[in-house]
């Protein structure tokens, strides 16, 4: 046979509205695809504008500049003799669509609007676009003048059509069994999908499953990186044939352009489909899709053209461990944020606790990735690293040692009081030494006493800690003054530390509130949880602990054992002989429980009564119905009185499906009646009924 075909799918680190940069990355990917021998190139969703433009999709400019970029691509030399498929928004009859534009040799062949829009979780495509509802229908689209001038065309087909290259090799977007029946052999999925913790296998299974039964080739393209939002697009360009993976790109990488190619014998698709008589009968009855001819041979005859490109071997899918996902995902996202915001590095308040320790490890991991990329000769990473590190453009500096690079861009600070323990102070210092950050150790007692003095002058009163006989209110207020002063200090240091080192610019302040604390509202509003960005805001405490364990061995940070052994504490109350403030005691619930509540609330969509009903089964034999009722009510009480705090949290890397990321992922009110009278009564009635039932059984 020998009907070989080489196809390319791309993963691009696009940036919302950076039309110039996006254009250059698209062009580079086409160049690489061509060099690899591909005759068809697929790019990610909305690659010309960047996926995350959000309400900029309302603006006419966004559409105008997309056409302008397309016009440049149409005439580029490297784009000739190749079937090219790019993503951009297109308005047709005043209706906006999320489209693929497919072109060949200075002619636009087809504009294909998306038919099923993503509109859940982080996605809101229906806010800006309509979905195309006319199945198997194309209509005339009138090209704008800048395109007509290049292509000489005035109208082209717009709608649910398929592309048919020479020898009837048929291509179309998004897998659909009906199209497989209609003879479509190559399916394309141009996506803008973000990293979801422990979820890659779901995506890969879906893609493999699509062609396993009905045969076919499936190309998956995606963006990669932070394009200006909380999510991290996680690449993983894929090429699958008949359910087998031929090529899989990286999930986490600092590269701007990654092209994934594979060469296959397309006869295998026909052969897979050819021996199923019932399928053939179904297919002969299947309605036809409008076909648009592309005058290009996608396949080559190996006997005539030579076997230059041997067929790609199938391979097993590759998955990172959850610990690696934490190590790489937020690190890549931080790098994009750092270089794209043109900051000179990061500032992190290190408390000596586990959370800020994790943020520090992630920054260290980022430095490690930068050094590895530099070692691979990735030029734009080196150029960005030079700029971030404050080197002039003509410098020859190349980051080689993560610790050394950390010392240039990462500043940590322990902000203690007279009541901070020696242990936390020492842990922070040791960690800084291990990772090489520029560390400052300060005492802020004078600031706290200055606040108290002002208060005393104004009111004549001095609040006392609970351990000294003060009320709950005094106790909280005293803790909050310390916590909030830290935030003010953090921003001051972040602004001035580079000046001290004779450099320009400022540092980005990093926060370290984990997802469980956020959910429970266990933090002081506008304390160090307020920052520029928070890399761990989507990660649960349980996973953070596992990550620290992993990093101890895998990043060679022996020091981390000290953090694992320490009890989580905010250290805002004085330590006495028989009282040390502990997080889980303070919160009145464990981190383990918080993960369960969080998942039930958001993922399983439970209200208080629903959660109670679920936990009755989940915790059977562990807690009595009365205890479960107490726990659920306690959680909803704290959740509801603290929900207002989530409204001011800094952007964090979106990772957890139970993230309470306010107003974007988790849309809720911030003012609740926290007595939940109706709901809690139902819980109490439920618990009472269960107790009665079990007593009857005993009798
Ligand atoms: C394309 O891939 C995404 C995953 O990124 C998946 O959710 C979606 O269902 C796929 N589309 C089709 C039509 O297969
Ligand atoms: C530290 O503890 C001492 C003794 O318990 C107390 O008097 C003082 O107010 C505390 N200082 C701060 C800053 O909390
Ligand atoms: C909350 O609702 C209850 C009735 O369900 C009511 O008695 C109570 O006053 C409300 N709380 C506030 C603060 O209004």
XYZ file of C-alpha atoms and ligand atoms in Angstrom:
741
model
C 0.000 0.000 0.000
C 2.204 2.793 1.239
C -0.172 5.710 1.447
C 1.805 7.627 3.962
C 0.754 10.867 5.506
C 2.602 13.204 7.852
C 0.475 15.474 9.991
C 1.382 18.174 12.476
C -0.442 19.538 15.472
C 0.851 22.470 17.493
C 1.012 23.645 21.037
C 1.561 27.391 21.328
C 2.107 29.637 24.306
C -0.219 32.383 23.069
C -1.038 35.525 24.971
C -4.421 37.243 24.869
C -4.388 40.189 22.415
C -0.643 39.937 21.686
C -1.380 39.756 17.952
C 2.239 40.308 16.951
C 3.638 37.642 19.270
C 0.835 35.228 18.436
C 1.463 35.721 14.721
C 5.181 35.011 15.134
C 4.533 31.861 17.131
C 2.010 30.613 14.562
C 4.478 31.258 11.764
C 7.253 29.485 13.649
C 5.020 26.461 14.196
C 4.194 26.316 10.491
C 7.889 26.476 9.696
C 8.646 23.606 12.054
C 5.704 21.546 10.796
C 6.877 21.967 7.236
C 10.444 21.073 8.138
C 9.109 17.868 9.680
C 7.510 16.975 6.353
C 3.904 17.681 7.294
C 1.442 18.845 4.657
C -1.272 19.738 7.109
C -0.823 21.870 10.194
C -3.370 22.256 12.995
C -3.157 24.995 15.642
C -4.951 25.587 18.936
C -8.327 27.219 19.464
C -8.465 30.991 18.888
C -4.697 31.024 18.450
C -4.613 34.356 16.602
C -6.209 36.302 19.452
C -5.221 34.009 22.334
C -7.976 32.009 24.014
C -8.441 34.118 27.129
C -9.499 37.457 25.601
C -12.844 37.225 27.381
C -14.885 40.406 26.922
C -12.425 41.635 24.304
C -14.335 39.244 22.060
C -17.043 41.913 22.095
C -14.680 44.429 20.483
C -14.561 45.006 16.744
C -10.790 45.501 16.926
C -10.297 41.898 17.980
C -11.940 40.755 14.735
C -10.181 43.328 12.579
C -6.726 42.417 13.854
C -7.480 38.725 13.433
C -8.173 39.295 9.727
C -4.991 41.342 9.475
C -2.945 38.515 10.949
C -4.660 36.039 8.642
C -3.808 38.222 5.631
C -0.128 38.105 6.590
C -0.226 34.352 7.062
C -1.904 33.832 3.674
C 0.976 35.453 1.821
C 3.864 34.142 3.923
C 6.245 31.982 1.872
C 6.376 29.245 4.444
C 2.594 28.868 4.286
C 2.526 27.867 0.620
C 1.894 24.280 -0.506
C 0.562 23.357 2.852
C -2.960 22.974 4.197
C -3.195 25.286 7.194
C -5.831 25.369 9.872
C -5.841 28.360 12.252
C -8.240 29.458 14.961
C -9.797 32.936 15.195
C -13.114 34.618 15.972
C -15.252 35.511 12.948
C -18.450 37.542 12.711
C -20.904 36.237 10.113
C -24.140 38.173 9.509
C -23.436 40.135 12.707
C -23.201 36.970 14.759
C -19.882 36.095 16.361
C -18.472 32.603 16.093
C -15.413 30.800 17.417
C -13.946 29.502 14.156
C -11.356 27.511 12.280
C -10.104 29.067 9.082
C -8.618 26.587 6.631
C -6.505 27.864 3.773
C -4.218 26.606 1.052
C -2.031 28.477 -1.428
C -3.494 31.942 -0.861
C -7.111 30.737 -0.940
C -9.406 30.425 2.031
C -11.202 27.095 1.626
C -13.589 27.000 4.541
C -14.496 28.763 7.742
C -15.834 26.292 10.244
C -17.660 27.690 13.300
C -17.615 25.773 16.565
C -20.844 23.889 17.150
C -20.574 22.966 20.817
C -19.358 25.775 23.008
C -17.631 25.269 26.327
C -19.637 27.039 28.963
C -18.989 25.391 32.291
C -16.468 25.907 35.083
C -13.926 28.428 33.896
C -15.446 28.683 30.419
C -17.966 31.212 29.198
C -17.886 30.891 25.422
C -21.628 31.491 25.125
C -21.112 34.945 26.566
C -19.320 35.983 23.375
C -20.136 33.467 20.675
C -23.087 31.707 19.160
C -22.794 28.025 18.324
C -23.439 27.036 14.723
C -26.734 25.196 14.590
C -27.088 24.307 10.919
C -25.839 20.778 10.688
C -24.239 19.706 7.413
C -24.886 23.130 5.960
C -22.570 25.743 4.546
C -23.512 29.168 3.312
C -21.721 32.045 1.612
C -19.423 34.117 3.697
C -18.371 37.486 2.313
C -14.680 37.977 2.891
C -13.442 41.335 4.170
C -11.560 43.412 1.624
C -8.097 42.851 3.098
C -8.546 39.120 2.483
C -10.179 39.448 -0.955
C -7.245 41.532 -2.080
C -4.913 38.668 -1.247
C -7.005 35.702 -2.355
C -9.041 37.156 -5.200
C -12.089 35.461 -3.637
C -15.243 37.247 -2.592
C -17.311 34.539 -1.021
C -16.252 31.274 0.552
C -18.157 28.500 2.347
C -18.951 29.019 6.021
C -20.469 26.259 8.136
C -20.462 22.572 8.938
C -18.458 21.258 5.987
C -15.502 18.951 5.563
C -12.301 19.341 3.575
C -11.491 16.749 0.987
C -7.929 16.678 -0.281
C -6.766 14.785 -3.380
C -7.511 11.055 -3.326
C -10.496 11.843 -1.142
C -8.575 12.193 2.124
C -11.193 13.868 4.233
C -10.541 16.103 7.171
C -12.731 17.815 9.662
C -12.829 19.274 13.116
C -14.072 17.533 16.227
C -14.852 13.871 16.216
C -18.352 12.823 15.365
C -19.436 9.291 14.625
C -21.698 10.539 11.825
C -18.766 12.078 10.023
C -16.727 8.939 10.450
C -19.555 7.151 8.669
C -19.460 9.776 5.962
C -15.874 8.854 5.193
C -14.013 11.429 7.245
C -10.614 9.980 8.085
C -8.827 12.749 9.925
C -10.423 14.473 12.905
C -9.020 17.575 14.469
C -9.648 18.995 17.909
C -8.274 22.484 18.404
C -8.627 23.134 22.021
C -7.954 25.684 24.739
C -7.935 23.367 27.723
C -6.471 24.119 31.098
C -4.576 21.971 33.540
C -6.879 20.143 35.870
C -5.233 18.239 38.658
C -5.206 14.462 38.033
C -7.428 14.796 34.955
C -5.187 14.269 31.925
C -6.135 10.609 31.662
C -9.790 11.568 31.171
C -8.856 13.737 28.203
C -6.572 11.156 26.643
C -9.121 8.368 27.127
C -11.748 10.496 25.408
C -9.490 11.141 22.437
C -8.397 7.533 22.117
C -11.930 6.245 22.556
C -13.177 8.436 19.706
C -11.217 6.576 17.048
C -10.832 3.191 18.684
C -14.193 1.948 17.478
C -14.879 3.791 14.270
C -11.277 4.128 13.109
C -9.619 7.364 12.099
C -6.802 9.722 12.848
C -7.267 12.268 15.623
C -5.135 15.365 16.041
C -5.334 17.342 19.246
C -3.919 20.864 19.526
C -3.868 23.046 22.614
C -2.337 26.167 24.034
C 0.262 26.022 26.747
C 1.063 28.515 29.474
C -0.558 31.500 31.148
C -2.204 33.668 28.527
C -3.205 36.281 31.054
C -5.576 34.421 33.350
C -5.703 32.084 36.300
C -5.660 28.915 34.281
C -2.634 27.176 32.838
C -3.218 25.660 29.407
C -1.447 22.370 29.506
C -0.474 21.481 25.951
C -0.231 17.743 25.378
C -0.548 17.831 21.616
C -1.636 14.363 20.561
C -1.805 12.262 17.436
C -3.858 9.112 17.681
C -4.730 6.564 15.015
C -7.420 3.918 15.504
C -7.203 4.475 19.252
C -3.412 4.135 19.482
C -1.190 7.038 20.485
C 1.499 7.852 17.962
C 2.777 11.117 19.386
C 2.257 13.032 22.618
C 3.720 16.453 23.370
C 4.678 17.905 26.730
C 2.133 18.896 29.337
C 4.390 21.421 31.091
C 7.129 23.299 29.306
C 8.654 26.751 28.972
C 8.780 26.466 25.221
C 6.678 28.914 23.212
C 6.156 26.612 20.263
C 5.951 22.855 20.182
C 5.100 20.947 17.056
C 4.033 17.327 17.339
C 4.146 15.275 14.155
C 3.593 11.685 13.168
C 3.764 9.729 9.957
C 1.224 7.019 9.383
C -0.130 4.721 6.748
C -3.619 6.072 6.268
C -4.735 2.803 4.679
C -4.896 1.466 8.225
C -7.962 3.630 8.761
C -9.668 2.254 5.673
C -8.643 -1.225 6.570
C -10.039 -0.885 10.090
C -13.341 0.282 8.682
C -13.423 -2.087 5.749
C -14.238 -5.365 7.469
C -17.363 -4.355 9.328
C -20.339 -5.076 7.071
C -22.874 -3.581 9.470
C -20.844 -0.406 9.701
C -20.688 -0.200 5.933
C -24.450 -0.535 5.700
C -24.870 2.250 8.241
C -22.337 4.346 6.375
C -24.076 3.987 3.060
C -27.186 5.435 4.679
C -25.331 8.258 6.446
C -26.194 11.772 5.292
C -23.422 13.528 3.385
C -21.534 16.563 4.584
C -20.724 19.361 2.167
C -17.208 18.664 0.884
C -14.783 21.383 -0.078
C -11.954 20.330 -2.315
C -8.367 21.105 -1.303
C -6.050 20.721 -4.251
C -3.174 19.126 -2.390
C -1.984 15.558 -1.934
C -1.719 14.955 1.775
C -0.371 11.476 1.263
C 2.676 10.463 -0.638
C 3.379 7.232 -2.390
C 6.303 5.684 -0.596
C 7.289 3.646 -3.643
C 7.488 6.663 -5.886
C 8.516 9.336 -3.380
C 10.800 7.204 -1.205
C 10.526 6.094 2.390
C 12.073 9.177 3.885
C 9.704 9.309 6.790
C 9.141 5.913 8.372
C 5.764 5.399 10.065
C 5.694 6.426 13.696
C 5.551 3.635 16.263
C 2.670 3.544 18.715
C 3.496 4.417 22.291
C 1.913 4.305 25.714
C 0.377 7.502 27.102
C 2.534 9.445 29.507
C 1.218 10.875 32.766
C 2.948 12.920 35.423
C 2.428 11.965 39.046
C 0.253 14.409 41.061
C 3.397 15.626 42.852
C 5.006 16.385 39.502
C 1.893 18.243 38.425
C 2.350 20.539 41.443
C 6.048 20.819 40.749
C 5.716 21.825 37.102
C 2.278 23.375 36.480
C 2.407 26.379 38.829
C 6.129 26.825 38.059
C 5.479 27.229 34.322
C 2.561 29.561 35.012
C 4.732 31.689 37.328
C 7.428 31.979 34.698
C 4.930 33.330 32.183
C 3.568 35.743 34.733
C 7.044 36.924 35.706
C 8.375 37.505 32.207
C 5.145 38.869 30.797
C 4.659 41.323 33.655
C 8.257 42.491 33.191
C 8.924 42.203 36.905
C 12.373 41.729 38.359
C 11.564 38.694 40.471
C 9.453 37.507 43.377
C 9.092 38.467 47.004
C 7.720 35.882 49.414
C 7.022 36.186 53.134
C 8.348 32.905 54.580
C 6.673 31.974 57.834
C 8.506 28.756 58.478
C 5.233 26.897 57.835
C 4.303 24.420 55.180
C 2.336 26.667 52.820
C 4.885 29.385 52.170
C 7.470 26.606 52.018
C 5.538 25.106 49.088
C 5.383 28.435 47.294
C 9.155 28.704 47.738
C 9.725 25.213 46.343
C 7.590 26.078 43.327
C 9.720 29.153 42.633
C 12.818 27.001 43.007
C 11.298 24.501 40.592
C 10.694 27.350 38.155
C 14.383 28.338 38.400
C 15.274 24.713 37.793
C 13.094 24.620 34.655
C 14.657 27.853 33.392
C 18.174 26.445 33.816
C 17.216 23.227 32.045
C 15.661 25.138 29.154
C 18.767 27.328 28.944
C 20.911 24.213 28.839
C 18.802 22.995 25.909
C 19.671 26.223 24.160
C 16.143 27.649 24.208
C 16.994 31.170 23.168
C 13.899 33.019 24.228
C 14.088 31.498 27.718
C 17.691 32.725 28.016
C 16.701 36.169 26.774
C 13.820 36.389 29.258
C 16.042 35.115 32.074
C 18.580 37.824 31.342
C 15.973 40.510 31.463
C 14.356 39.226 34.655
C 17.762 38.867 36.319
C 18.531 42.496 35.552
C 21.272 41.772 33.016
C 21.698 44.081 30.032
C 20.567 42.663 26.693
C 24.160 42.311 25.455
C 25.229 40.328 28.500
C 26.406 36.750 28.085
C 24.709 35.580 31.260
C 23.139 32.137 31.000
C 21.322 30.685 34.024
C 22.945 27.350 34.831
C 22.491 26.683 38.505
C 18.957 26.981 39.902
C 20.303 28.169 43.235
C 22.335 30.918 41.626
C 19.398 32.029 39.465
C 17.134 31.940 42.532
C 19.544 34.292 44.297
C 19.009 36.821 41.531
C 15.268 36.770 41.261
C 13.841 35.393 44.491
C 13.628 37.317 47.755
C 12.279 35.790 50.938
C 11.608 37.394 54.287
C 10.812 36.141 57.750
C 8.642 38.676 59.531
C 8.774 37.739 63.152
C 7.696 39.169 66.473
C 9.099 38.633 69.924
C 6.638 35.752 70.183
C 7.761 33.909 67.057
C 9.360 30.613 67.935
C 13.042 29.997 67.319
C 12.021 26.976 65.273
C 9.978 28.747 62.626
C 12.585 31.458 62.292
C 15.335 28.864 61.825
C 13.293 26.790 59.388
C 12.666 29.805 57.169
C 16.365 30.673 57.193
C 17.472 27.096 56.422
C 15.037 26.777 53.548
C 16.257 30.064 52.076
C 19.836 28.810 52.296
C 18.985 25.557 50.553
C 17.216 27.161 47.639
C 19.543 30.148 47.447
C 16.977 32.926 47.853
C 18.021 36.369 49.054
C 16.732 36.188 52.624
C 15.913 38.911 55.134
C 14.979 38.259 58.748
C 13.133 41.070 60.483
C 11.283 41.769 63.676
C 8.192 43.873 63.477
C 7.354 44.352 67.139
C 7.908 48.077 66.927
C 5.300 48.357 64.189
C 2.748 46.369 66.166
C 3.360 48.396 69.315
C 3.106 51.617 67.298
C -0.375 50.575 66.131
C -1.367 49.710 69.674
C -0.010 53.006 70.972
C -2.104 54.968 68.498
C -5.138 52.981 69.538
C -4.400 53.539 73.206
C -4.040 57.287 72.769
C -7.331 57.421 70.888
C -9.374 55.216 73.234
C -7.433 54.847 76.438
C -7.701 51.043 76.177
C -5.161 48.249 75.645
C -6.449 44.955 74.200
C -5.114 41.741 75.746
C -4.579 38.202 74.456
C -6.919 35.508 75.639
C -4.127 33.738 77.489
C -3.666 36.992 79.392
C -7.349 37.280 80.221
C -8.560 39.183 77.150
C -11.808 38.564 75.276
C -12.146 36.689 71.995
C -12.456 40.049 70.203
C -9.261 41.442 71.724
C -7.450 38.214 70.994
C -8.442 38.280 67.305
C -7.689 41.975 66.904
C -4.182 41.524 68.281
C -3.499 38.719 65.834
C -4.875 40.635 62.890
C -2.682 43.691 63.491
C 0.407 41.529 63.180
C -0.880 39.699 60.145
C -1.912 42.877 58.296
C 1.274 44.740 59.055
C 3.142 41.941 57.331
C 1.305 42.651 54.112
C 2.235 46.333 54.199
C 5.849 45.454 54.914
C 5.887 42.848 52.159
C 4.850 45.400 49.555
C 7.398 47.898 50.802
C 10.214 45.372 50.579
C 9.029 44.166 47.190
C 9.193 47.681 45.870
C 12.590 48.599 47.284
C 14.747 45.477 47.394
C 15.880 45.718 43.781
C 16.759 49.364 44.309
C 19.114 48.270 47.094
C 20.767 45.914 44.635
C 21.201 48.717 42.137
C 18.543 47.373 39.790
C 15.381 48.912 38.412
C 11.873 47.529 38.671
C 9.978 45.827 41.436
C 9.241 42.349 42.702
C 5.950 40.527 42.496
C 4.587 39.609 45.903
C 3.617 35.952 46.247
C 0.862 34.645 48.473
C 0.531 31.209 50.036
C -3.045 30.494 51.079
C -4.121 26.935 50.277
C -7.524 26.027 48.937
C -8.824 24.559 52.217
C -8.028 27.617 54.308
C -9.691 29.748 51.701
C -12.808 27.638 51.777
C -12.990 27.777 55.563
C -11.988 31.441 55.564
C -9.127 30.713 57.942
C -7.014 33.741 57.193
C -6.940 37.424 57.972
C -8.436 39.621 55.291
C -5.637 41.705 53.736
C -2.818 39.899 55.493
C -0.131 38.014 53.588
C -2.889 36.149 51.771
C -3.163 39.415 49.824
C -0.447 39.399 47.216
C 0.020 39.782 43.483
C -0.407 36.108 42.684
C -0.785 32.919 44.641
C 0.679 29.789 43.048
C -0.784 27.338 45.595
C -4.288 28.789 45.955
C -5.774 25.847 44.071
C -4.021 23.082 45.996
C -5.256 21.298 49.101
C -3.199 21.031 52.253
C -3.107 17.251 51.931
C -1.598 17.477 48.457
C 0.834 20.152 49.597
C 2.141 17.837 52.298
C 2.655 15.086 49.738
C 4.422 17.577 47.507
C 6.841 18.554 50.269
C 7.633 14.890 50.904
C 8.234 14.376 47.210
C 10.420 17.475 46.897
C 12.621 16.378 49.756
C 13.903 13.465 47.687
C 13.267 14.597 44.137
C 14.624 18.113 44.422
C 17.253 17.114 46.966
C 15.959 19.476 49.654
C 16.737 17.527 52.856
C 15.745 20.558 54.884
C 12.084 19.855 54.113
C 11.909 17.149 56.783
C 11.868 19.943 59.373
C 8.725 21.333 57.760
C 7.031 17.962 57.632
C 7.653 17.401 61.324
C 6.333 20.784 62.391
C 2.761 21.327 63.535
C 0.796 23.789 61.362
C 0.396 27.022 63.332
C -0.216 30.666 62.591
C 1.936 31.768 65.561
C -0.097 34.873 66.118
C -0.859 34.194 69.752
C 1.771 34.105 72.469
C 3.123 30.651 73.222
C 2.758 29.652 76.874
C 3.825 26.562 78.766
C 0.610 24.763 77.973
C -0.761 26.566 74.902
C 0.515 26.527 71.331
C -1.854 27.782 68.651
C -2.627 24.983 66.170
C -4.396 25.418 62.829
C -6.669 22.422 62.996
C -7.691 23.199 66.575
C -8.293 26.815 65.630
C -10.354 25.890 62.591
C -12.358 23.288 64.555
C -11.991 20.901 61.611
C -9.168 18.969 59.988
C -7.658 19.555 56.554
C -8.801 16.088 55.588
C -12.376 17.008 56.450
C -12.080 20.295 54.571
C -11.102 18.469 51.384
C -14.191 16.314 51.736
C -16.503 19.277 52.444
C -14.978 21.236 49.574
C -15.502 18.448 47.083
C -19.054 17.771 48.221
C -19.963 21.449 48.129
C -18.558 22.279 44.708
C -18.073 19.101 42.727
C -21.034 17.116 44.056
C -23.100 20.343 44.324
C -24.338 19.682 47.840
C -26.139 22.134 50.067
C -25.964 21.593 53.845
C -28.641 18.912 53.893
C -27.251 17.168 50.808
C -23.794 17.099 52.362
C -25.170 15.682 55.587
C -27.041 12.960 53.689
C -23.898 11.974 51.767
C -21.646 11.953 54.821
C -24.061 9.746 56.732
C -22.986 6.988 54.335
C -19.388 8.034 53.810
C -18.692 8.312 57.547
C -20.827 5.423 58.730
C -19.105 3.736 61.639
C -16.700 6.654 62.056
C -19.020 9.325 63.394
C -22.555 9.185 64.778
C -25.347 11.006 62.930
C -25.325 13.675 65.644
C -21.596 14.228 65.226
C -21.911 14.422 61.467
C -24.738 16.935 61.840
C -22.525 19.024 64.120
C -19.618 18.929 61.697
C -21.632 19.855 58.635
C -23.309 22.730 60.448
C -19.977 23.982 61.726
C -18.482 23.919 58.253
C -21.380 25.792 56.677
C -21.355 28.308 59.482
C -17.699 29.212 58.973
C -17.915 28.963 55.211
C -20.796 31.419 55.124
C -19.498 33.979 57.607
C -16.154 34.056 55.799
C -17.257 33.956 52.183
C -16.664 37.713 51.916
C -12.949 37.063 52.299
C -12.756 35.100 49.060
C -13.899 38.153 47.126
C -10.547 39.860 47.664
C -8.168 36.968 47.179
C -5.323 37.439 44.719
C -5.433 35.473 41.488
C -4.218 31.961 42.020
C -3.275 29.114 39.720
C -6.519 27.295 39.097
C -6.049 23.622 39.788
C -8.578 22.173 42.189
C -12.057 21.221 41.025
C -13.326 22.453 44.402
C -11.663 25.848 44.197
C -13.780 28.596 45.766
C -12.280 31.106 43.294
C -14.885 33.795 43.633
C -16.898 35.274 40.798
C -15.055 33.345 38.097
C -15.189 29.662 38.880
C -17.442 29.574 41.912
C -20.277 32.066 41.605
C -21.889 32.605 45.013
C -23.169 35.381 47.254
C -20.826 36.791 49.884
C -23.515 37.757 52.358
C -25.337 34.782 53.848
C -27.697 34.279 56.710
C -25.280 32.019 58.523
C -27.901 30.464 60.774
C -29.195 28.412 57.814
C -32.322 27.947 59.897
C -34.284 25.850 57.449
C -31.369 23.745 56.283
C -29.965 23.039 59.741
C -33.387 22.097 61.046
C -33.655 19.493 58.300
C -30.225 18.165 59.269
C -31.222 17.954 62.932
C -34.447 16.182 62.052
C -32.483 13.752 59.900
C -30.003 13.023 62.664
C -32.793 12.545 65.207
C -34.616 10.137 62.899
C -31.468 8.097 62.362
C -30.743 7.947 66.059
C -34.257 6.731 66.734
C -33.924 4.094 64.049
C -30.722 2.697 65.481
C -32.230 2.596 68.979
C -35.200 0.628 67.673
C -32.816 -1.824 66.053
C -30.976 -2.321 69.334
C -34.264 -3.131 71.084
C -11.745 18.175 22.303
O -10.903 18.044 23.428
C -11.437 18.486 24.643
C -10.391 18.292 25.710
O -9.448 19.302 25.634
C -12.682 17.725 24.986
O -13.251 18.201 26.175
C -13.660 17.840 23.855
O -14.785 17.050 24.130
C -13.035 17.400 22.546
N -13.980 17.655 21.483
C -14.460 16.701 20.736
C -15.519 17.115 19.806
O -14.050 15.555 20.782
C 4.318 38.466 73.034
O 4.079 37.776 74.225
C 4.168 38.588 75.364
C 4.119 37.691 76.576
O 3.103 36.729 76.469
C 3.080 39.634 75.318
O 3.075 40.433 76.439
C 3.262 40.476 74.063
O 2.213 41.367 73.906
C 3.383 39.607 72.848
N 3.810 40.438 71.727
C 3.206 40.479 70.558
C 3.781 41.378 69.545
O 2.244 39.813 70.317
C -31.417 34.573 59.701
O -32.615 33.938 59.492
C -33.379 33.675 60.666
C -34.633 32.982 60.280
O -34.339 31.894 59.489
C -33.692 34.923 61.416
O -34.325 34.614 62.618
C -32.425 35.668 61.694
O -32.706 36.905 62.275
C -31.637 35.885 60.410
N -30.382 36.505 60.724
C -30.159 37.779 60.496
C -28.797 38.258 60.880
O -30.960 38.495 59.971
